[in-house]
XYZ file of C-alpha atoms in Angstrom:
104
model
C 87.386 85.972 90.667
C 84.260 84.600 92.325
C 80.979 86.471 92.462
C 79.790 87.646 95.850
C 77.333 84.762 96.067
C 79.964 82.177 95.093
C 82.321 83.644 97.653
C 79.693 83.531 100.394
C 78.912 79.889 99.617
C 82.619 79.001 99.570
C 83.400 80.704 102.885
C 80.338 79.264 104.619
C 81.279 75.757 103.449
C 84.801 76.286 104.783
C 83.360 77.324 108.160
C 81.216 74.175 108.317
C 84.282 72.009 107.764
C 85.967 73.564 110.828
C 82.923 73.258 113.102
C 84.022 75.557 115.948
C 81.107 77.670 117.136
C 82.899 79.264 120.086
C 82.974 83.062 120.071
C 85.736 84.731 118.087
C 88.811 85.584 120.148
C 89.832 89.204 120.699
C 93.024 88.547 118.725
C 91.108 87.099 115.757
C 88.623 89.956 115.855
C 91.361 92.567 115.763
C 93.093 90.786 112.906
C 89.878 90.456 110.853
C 89.047 94.141 111.370
C 92.583 95.194 110.498
C 92.700 93.109 107.330
C 89.295 94.325 106.157
C 90.306 97.888 107.035
C 93.344 97.624 104.747
C 91.065 96.752 101.843
C 88.069 98.963 102.618
C 89.828 101.935 104.147
C 89.602 103.438 107.583
C 87.253 105.865 109.185
C 83.514 105.675 109.475
C 82.911 104.694 105.834
C 85.384 101.815 106.155
C 83.654 100.641 109.335
C 80.262 100.728 107.620
C 81.620 98.790 104.634
C 83.235 96.208 106.944
C 79.924 95.629 108.694
C 78.160 95.269 105.345
C 80.687 92.670 104.144
C 80.304 90.673 107.366
C 76.524 90.866 107.119
C 76.595 89.621 103.536
C 79.039 86.787 104.192
C 77.832 85.519 107.568
C 74.646 87.375 108.489
C 76.273 89.338 111.329
C 76.828 93.083 111.316
C 79.590 93.080 113.917
C 82.870 91.196 114.096
C 82.066 90.565 117.779
C 79.320 88.172 116.671
C 81.588 85.970 114.549
C 82.603 82.489 115.645
C 86.180 81.244 115.889
C 85.621 79.218 112.726
C 84.334 82.249 110.824
C 87.264 84.307 112.082
C 89.754 81.655 110.985
C 88.208 81.383 107.525
C 88.141 85.165 107.082
C 91.774 85.524 108.157
C 92.909 82.810 105.755
C 90.887 84.300 102.894
C 92.028 87.878 103.556
C 95.709 86.961 103.846
C 95.506 85.152 100.495
C 95.006 88.456 98.632
C 91.222 88.696 98.563
C 91.054 92.434 97.833
C 88.878 92.197 94.729
C 86.609 89.618 96.302
C 85.983 91.868 99.307
C 84.571 94.440 96.910
C 82.518 91.728 95.164
C 80.973 90.882 98.549
C 80.282 94.559 99.235
C 78.673 94.990 95.809
C 76.556 91.861 96.356
C 75.403 93.208 99.741
C 74.231 96.368 97.985
C 72.625 94.479 95.108
C 70.545 92.450 97.557
C 69.205 95.773 98.801
C 68.613 97.234 95.344
C 71.682 99.467 95.351
C 73.994 99.993 92.407
C 77.722 100.655 92.698
C 78.946 103.934 91.248
C 82.377 103.842 89.678
C 84.433 106.871 90.642
């Protein structure tokens, strides 16, 4: 499994290879949110975590601000069984802000 930083670098490189900076489509946005919601859980805490993952990976705190290329890369990554890596990204987001993850 990649670290959060390795994952971010990998996904950003994949986005550059697609080179489509148009705004994410509504369909892509719904799919990205749904896939992340399956991993992070629903409700307000899941929404907060989703925004944190997006901020860490692409510097945006809302799926509405993603590009088509970013949406495509996220969908491919999330449908390839990225559950553990999503949590790595979330942990890395917290670490950049001086937070530690508590195991429950």
